[in-house]
CSV table of C-alpha atoms in Angstrom, one decimal:
chain,number,residue,atom,x,y,z
A,392,MET,CA,11.2,-24.1,27.2
A,393,ASP,CA,11.6,-26.8,29.8
A,394,SER,CA,14.9,-25.5,31.1
A,395,PRO,CA,14.9,-25.2,34.9
A,396,ILE,CA,16.6,-21.8,34.6
A,397,VAL,CA,13.8,-20.6,32.3
A,398,LEU,CA,11.0,-22.1,34.4
A,399,LEU,CA,12.5,-20.4,37.5
A,400,GLY,CA,13.5,-17.2,35.8
A,401,LEU,CA,10.0,-16.3,34.3
A,402,PRO,CA,8.2,-16.2,37.7
A,403,ILE,CA,11.1,-14.2,39.2
A,404,ALA,CA,10.8,-11.7,36.3
A,405,LEU,CA,7.1,-11.4,36.8
A,406,GLY,CA,7.7,-11.1,40.5
A,407,ILE,CA,9.9,-8.1,39.9
A,408,ILE,CA,7.2,-6.4,37.8
A,409,MET,CA,4.5,-7.1,40.3
A,410,PHE,CA,6.7,-5.9,43.1
A,411,GLY,CA,7.1,-2.6,41.2
A,412,LEU,CA,3.3,-2.4,40.9
A,413,GLY,CA,3.1,-2.8,44.6
A,414,LEU,CA,5.5,0.1,45.2
A,415,ASP,CA,2.8,2.3,43.5
A,416,LEU,CA,-0.1,1.1,45.6
A,417,THR,CA,-1.4,2.0,49.1
A,418,PRO,CA,-4.4,0.6,51.1
A,419,GLN,CA,-6.1,3.9,50.2
A,420,ASP,CA,-6.2,2.9,46.6
A,421,PHE,CA,-8.6,0.1,47.6
A,422,VAL,CA,-10.6,2.4,49.8
A,423,ARG,CA,-10.9,4.9,47.0
A,424,VAL,CA,-13.1,2.6,45.0
A,425,GLY,CA,-15.8,3.1,47.6
A,426,LYS,CA,-15.9,6.8,46.8
A,427,ARG,CA,-16.6,6.2,43.1
A,428,PRO,CA,-18.2,2.7,43.0
A,429,LYS,CA,-20.2,3.1,39.8
A,430,ALA,CA,-17.2,3.7,37.5
A,431,ALA,CA,-15.2,0.9,39.2
A,432,VAL,CA,-18.0,-1.6,39.1
A,433,VAL,CA,-18.7,-0.9,35.4
A,434,ALA,CA,-15.0,-1.3,34.5
A,435,LEU,CA,-14.7,-4.5,36.5
A,436,ALA,CA,-17.8,-5.9,34.9
A,437,CYS,CA,-16.4,-5.2,31.4
A,438,GLN,CA,-13.1,-6.8,32.4
A,439,LEU,CA,-14.4,-9.9,34.1
A,440,PHE,CA,-17.5,-10.7,32.1
A,441,LEU,CA,-17.7,-8.9,28.7
A,442,LEU,CA,-14.1,-9.4,27.6
A,443,PRO,CA,-13.9,-13.2,28.1
A,444,MET,CA,-17.1,-13.6,26.1
A,445,VAL,CA,-15.8,-11.3,23.3
A,446,CYS,CA,-12.5,-13.2,23.3
A,447,PHE,CA,-14.3,-16.6,23.2
A,448,GLY,CA,-16.3,-15.4,20.2
A,449,LEU,CA,-13.2,-14.3,18.4
A,450,CYS,CA,-11.4,-17.6,19.1
A,451,LEU,CA,-14.4,-19.4,17.5
A,452,ALA,CA,-14.7,-17.0,14.6
A,453,PHE,CA,-10.9,-17.3,13.7
A,454,GLY,CA,-10.9,-21.0,14.3
A,455,LEU,CA,-7.7,-20.9,16.4
A,456,PRO,CA,-6.1,-24.2,17.3
A,457,PRO,CA,-6.9,-25.3,20.9
A,458,LEU,CA,-3.6,-24.2,22.5
A,459,LEU,CA,-3.7,-20.8,21.0
A,460,ALA,CA,-7.4,-20.4,21.8
A,461,VAL,CA,-6.6,-21.1,25.5
A,462,GLY,CA,-3.7,-18.7,25.3
A,463,MET,CA,-6.1,-16.0,24.1
A,464,MET,CA,-8.5,-16.7,26.9
A,465,LEU,CA,-5.6,-16.6,29.4
A,466,LEU,CA,-4.8,-13.1,28.0
A,467,ALA,CA,-8.4,-12.0,28.3
A,468,ALA,CA,-8.4,-13.1,31.9
A,469,SER,CA,-5.3,-11.3,32.8
A,470,PRO,CA,-5.7,-8.0,34.7
A,471,GLY,CA,-4.5,-4.6,33.7
A,472,GLY,CA,-1.2,-3.1,34.9
A,473,THR,CA,0.9,0.0,35.3
A,474,THR,CA,0.9,0.6,31.5
A,475,ALA,CA,-2.8,1.5,31.8
A,476,ASN,CA,-1.9,4.2,34.4
A,477,LEU,CA,0.7,5.7,32.0
A,478,TYR,CA,-1.7,5.9,29.0
A,479,SER,CA,-4.5,7.2,31.2
A,480,HIS,CA,-2.2,10.0,32.3
A,481,LEU,CA,-1.1,10.8,28.8
A,482,PHE,CA,-4.7,11.0,27.5
A,483,ARG,CA,-6.3,12.9,30.5
A,484,GLY,CA,-8.0,9.9,32.2
A,485,ASP,CA,-8.7,9.6,35.9
A,486,VAL,CA,-5.4,8.1,37.0
A,487,ALA,CA,-6.5,7.6,40.6
A,488,LEU,CA,-9.3,5.4,39.3
A,489,ASN,CA,-6.7,3.4,37.2
A,490,ILE,CA,-4.6,2.8,40.3
A,491,SER,CA,-7.6,1.7,42.3
A,492,LEU,CA,-8.7,-0.7,39.5
A,493,THR,CA,-5.2,-2.1,39.1
A,494,ALA,CA,-5.2,-2.9,42.9
A,495,ILE,CA,-8.6,-4.6,42.9
A,496,ASN,CA,-7.9,-6.4,39.6
A,497,SER,CA,-4.6,-7.8,40.9
A,498,VAL,CA,-6.5,-9.5,43.8
A,499,ILE,CA,-9.5,-10.6,41.8
A,500,ALA,CA,-7.4,-12.2,39.1
A,501,VAL,CA,-6.0,-14.7,41.5
A,502,PHE,CA,-9.5,-16.3,41.6
A,503,THR,CA,-11.0,-15.5,38.2
A,504,LEU,CA,-8.0,-16.4,36.0
A,505,PRO,CA,-7.9,-20.0,37.1
A,506,ILE,CA,-11.7,-20.3,36.6
A,507,ILE,CA,-11.6,-18.9,33.0
A,508,VAL,CA,-8.6,-21.0,32.1
A,509,ASN,CA,-10.3,-24.2,33.5
A,510,LEU,CA,-13.4,-23.5,31.4
A,511,SER,CA,-11.3,-22.7,28.3
A,512,VAL,CA,-9.3,-25.9,28.7
A,513,ALA,CA,-12.6,-27.9,29.2
A,514,TYR,CA,-14.1,-26.5,26.0
A,515,PHE,CA,-11.1,-26.4,23.6
A,516,GLN,CA,-9.4,-29.5,25.1
A,517,PRO,CA,-5.8,-28.8,23.9
A,518,GLY,CA,-4.0,-32.2,23.6
A,519,ASP,CA,-4.0,-34.3,26.8
A,520,MET,CA,-4.5,-31.3,29.0
A,521,THR,CA,-8.0,-32.2,30.4
A,522,VAL,CA,-7.8,-30.1,33.5
A,523,GLY,CA,-6.6,-26.5,33.8
A,524,LEU,CA,-5.4,-24.8,36.9
A,525,GLN,CA,-5.9,-27.1,39.8
A,526,PHE,CA,-5.5,-26.1,43.4
A,527,LYS,CA,-1.7,-26.4,43.2
A,528,LYS,CA,-1.6,-24.3,40.1
A,529,THR,CA,-4.0,-21.7,41.6
A,530,LEU,CA,-1.6,-21.4,44.5
A,531,GLU,CA,1.2,-20.8,42.1
A,532,VAL,CA,-0.8,-18.0,40.5
A,533,PHE,CA,-1.4,-16.5,43.9
A,534,LEU,CA,2.3,-16.6,44.8
A,535,ILE,CA,3.5,-15.0,41.6
A,536,VAL,CA,0.7,-12.4,41.3
A,537,LEU,CA,-0.3,-11.3,44.8
A,538,VAL,CA,2.6,-11.9,47.1
A,539,PRO,CA,5.0,-9.6,45.2
A,540,VAL,CA,2.4,-6.9,45.2
A,541,ILE,CA,1.9,-7.2,48.9
A,542,LEU,CA,5.6,-7.0,49.5
A,543,GLY,CA,5.9,-3.9,47.3
A,544,MET,CA,3.0,-2.3,49.3
A,545,THR,CA,4.8,-3.2,52.5
A,546,VAL,CA,8.0,-1.7,51.4
A,547,ARG,CA,6.3,1.5,50.4
A,548,ARG,CA,4.6,1.7,53.8
A,549,MET,CA,7.7,1.1,55.8
A,550,LYS,CA,10.3,2.8,53.5
A,551,PRO,CA,8.5,5.4,51.5
A,552,ALA,CA,11.7,7.2,50.5
A,553,PHE,CA,13.2,3.9,49.2
A,554,ALA,CA,10.0,3.1,47.3
A,555,LYS,CA,10.1,6.5,45.6
A,556,ALA,CA,13.7,6.2,44.7
A,557,MET,CA,13.1,2.7,43.2
A,558,ASP,CA,10.1,3.8,41.1
A,559,LYS,CA,12.1,4.8,38.0
A,560,PRO,CA,14.6,1.9,38.1
A,561,VAL,CA,11.8,-0.7,38.6
A,562,ARG,CA,9.8,0.8,35.7
A,563,LEU,CA,12.8,0.7,33.4
A,564,GLY,CA,13.6,-2.8,34.5
A,565,SER,CA,10.0,-3.9,33.9
A,566,ILE,CA,10.2,-2.7,30.3
A,567,LEU,CA,13.5,-4.6,29.8
A,568,ILE,CA,12.0,-7.7,31.5
A,569,LEU,CA,8.8,-7.5,29.3
A,570,THR,CA,11.0,-7.3,26.2
A,571,VAL,CA,13.0,-10.4,27.2
A,572,VAL,CA,9.9,-12.4,28.1
A,573,ILE,CA,8.2,-11.6,24.8
A,574,LEU,CA,11.3,-12.6,22.8
A,575,GLY,CA,11.7,-15.8,24.8
A,576,ALA,CA,8.0,-16.6,24.3
A,577,ALA,CA,8.3,-16.0,20.5
A,578,LEU,CA,11.4,-18.1,20.2
A,579,SER,CA,10.1,-21.0,22.3
A,580,GLY,CA,7.0,-21.3,20.1
A,581,ARG,CA,8.5,-20.1,16.8
A,582,GLU,CA,7.1,-23.0,14.8
A,583,ALA,CA,3.5,-22.4,15.8
A,584,LEU,CA,4.1,-18.6,15.6
A,585,MET,CA,5.2,-18.9,11.9
A,586,GLN,CA,2.4,-21.2,11.1
A,587,HIS,CA,-0.4,-19.0,12.6
A,588,LEU,CA,1.2,-15.6,12.5
A,589,GLY,CA,-1.4,-14.0,10.3
A,590,SER,CA,-4.4,-15.2,12.3
A,591,LEU,CA,-2.7,-14.4,15.6
A,592,VAL,CA,-1.9,-10.8,14.6
A,593,ALA,CA,-5.4,-10.3,13.3
A,594,ILE,CA,-7.2,-11.6,16.4
A,595,VAL,CA,-4.8,-9.8,18.8
A,596,VAL,CA,-5.3,-6.5,17.0
A,597,LEU,CA,-9.1,-6.9,16.9
A,598,PHE,CA,-9.2,-8.0,20.6
A,599,CYS,CA,-7.1,-5.1,21.7
A,600,LEU,CA,-9.3,-2.6,19.8
A,601,LEU,CA,-12.5,-4.2,21.1
A,602,SER,CA,-11.2,-4.2,24.6
A,603,LEU,CA,-10.3,-0.5,24.5
A,604,ALA,CA,-13.6,0.4,22.8
A,605,ILE,CA,-15.7,-1.6,25.3
A,606,GLY,CA,-13.8,-0.1,28.2
A,607,PHE,CA,-14.6,3.4,26.9
A,608,THR,CA,-18.1,3.0,25.4
A,609,VAL,CA,-19.9,1.1,28.1
A,610,PRO,CA,-19.1,3.6,30.8
A,611,ARG,CA,-20.1,6.5,28.6
A,612,LEU,CA,-23.4,4.9,27.7
A,613,LEU,CA,-24.0,4.6,31.5
A,614,LYS,CA,-23.4,8.3,31.9
A,615,ILE,CA,-20.0,8.0,33.6
A,616,GLU,CA,-17.9,11.1,33.2
A,617,ARG,CA,-15.4,11.1,30.3
A,618,SER,CA,-12.1,11.1,32.4
A,619,GLN,CA,-13.3,8.0,34.2
A,620,ALA,CA,-14.4,6.3,30.9
A,621,ILE,CA,-10.8,7.0,29.6
A,622,ALA,CA,-9.3,5.4,32.7
A,623,SER,CA,-11.7,2.4,32.3
A,624,SER,CA,-10.8,2.1,28.6
A,625,PHE,CA,-7.1,1.7,29.3
A,626,GLU,CA,-7.6,-0.5,32.4
A,627,VAL,CA,-9.9,-2.8,30.4
A,628,GLY,CA,-8.0,-2.6,27.2
A,629,LEU,CA,-4.4,-3.1,28.3
A,630,HIS,CA,-3.8,-6.5,29.7
A,631,ASN,CA,-0.8,-7.8,31.7
A,632,ALA,CA,0.8,-9.7,28.8
A,633,THR,CA,3.8,-10.7,31.0
A,634,LEU,CA,1.4,-12.5,33.4
A,635,ALA,CA,-0.2,-14.4,30.6
A,636,ILE,CA,3.1,-15.4,29.2
A,637,VAL,CA,4.5,-16.5,32.6
A,638,ILE,CA,1.5,-18.6,33.5
A,639,ALA,CA,1.5,-20.2,30.1
A,640,GLN,CA,5.2,-21.0,30.2
A,641,SER,CA,5.8,-21.7,33.8
A,642,VAL,CA,2.5,-22.9,35.3
A,643,LEU,CA,0.9,-24.6,32.3
A,644,GLN,CA,4.2,-25.3,30.7
A,645,SER,CA,2.9,-24.6,27.2
A,646,PRO,CA,5.1,-22.4,25.0
A,647,ASP,CA,2.3,-22.2,22.3
A,648,MET,CA,-0.2,-20.8,24.8
A,649,SER,CA,2.2,-17.9,25.4
A,650,LEU,CA,2.2,-16.7,21.8
A,651,PRO,CA,-1.0,-14.6,22.0
A,652,GLY,CA,0.4,-12.8,25.0
A,653,ALA,CA,3.8,-12.2,23.2
A,654,ILE,CA,2.2,-10.7,20.1
A,655,TYR,CA,-0.2,-8.7,22.3
A,656,GLY,CA,2.7,-7.4,24.4
A,657,VAL,CA,4.3,-5.8,21.3
A,658,LEU,CA,1.1,-4.5,19.5
A,659,MET,CA,-0.8,-3.1,22.5
A,660,PHE,CA,1.4,0.0,22.8
A,661,PRO,CA,0.9,1.5,19.3
A,662,ILE,CA,-2.8,0.4,19.3
A,663,ALA,CA,-3.5,2.1,22.6
A,664,ALA,CA,-1.6,5.2,21.6
A,665,ALA,CA,-3.7,5.5,18.4
A,666,PHE,CA,-6.9,4.9,20.3
A,667,GLY,CA,-6.0,7.5,22.9
A,668,TRP,CA,-5.2,10.0,20.1
A,669,LEU,CA,-8.5,9.3,18.5
A,670,ILE,CA,-10.7,9.9,21.6
A,671,THR,CA,-8.6,12.9,22.6
A,672,ARG,CA,-9.0,14.3,19.0
A,673,ARG,CA,-12.8,13.9,19.2
A,674,THR,CA,-12.8,15.7,22.6
A,675,SER,CA,-10.9,18.6,21.1
A,676,LYS,CA,-13.2,18.9,18.1
A,677,ALA,CA,-16.3,18.8,20.4
A,678,ALA,CA,-14.8,21.7,22.4
């Protein structure tokens, strides 16, 4: 996976997805968090603190090899994305809260993701990789995460009609790009994938279920209204697998590290749908 075309193509692919995310955002999405701070703060706390600890525990429990363990931690550190907005809409969540959280998470991840990856590399020590994302790598994360989002927001502000017209094509393109990225990641690390397929699938499924459950249960225990808890659940539970794959492949240049993100990118959709159906069904029965 050291081809210059691939190393250049992956960040461009992610840039298109993040640009599409920016087309959906406005400065008001950031301001809106101030109007509902409790729900946003709880969701962000789950995302930034609880999930990395849960994922770390799962990596130890499953005894993952170092590269795959760091790949799982990279996935846990990745923010949510537009998929969370879609699922929140389908299952009666507070979509406005999702959009706000996505906006905030995209900014925060530029700083928290390198920290979590550094700590993971320091603990698991995969091969000769003794240092994770240094300043240069952190700058690369900033460029491929935040800059396209800002460009998308700028286009929406200056050309709202164009941004609206591009919404559907960019979404469809994002799905196609995600599929290609996942297939590429699986092929590049196929030996490790075949060797650890069972444990990877098990830990990814469990991590996804726990992420969704934490995102829903913690807000409800803190008396946050149900629609906001549903929004939190999908924002916390559905990570940006493409971001995890691109950073593993292009920034850290480790195909094996991208495998958890590739498997997660496939399995998160049916798991999230089943989880959404379950909590909606419980609501209907309660009514």
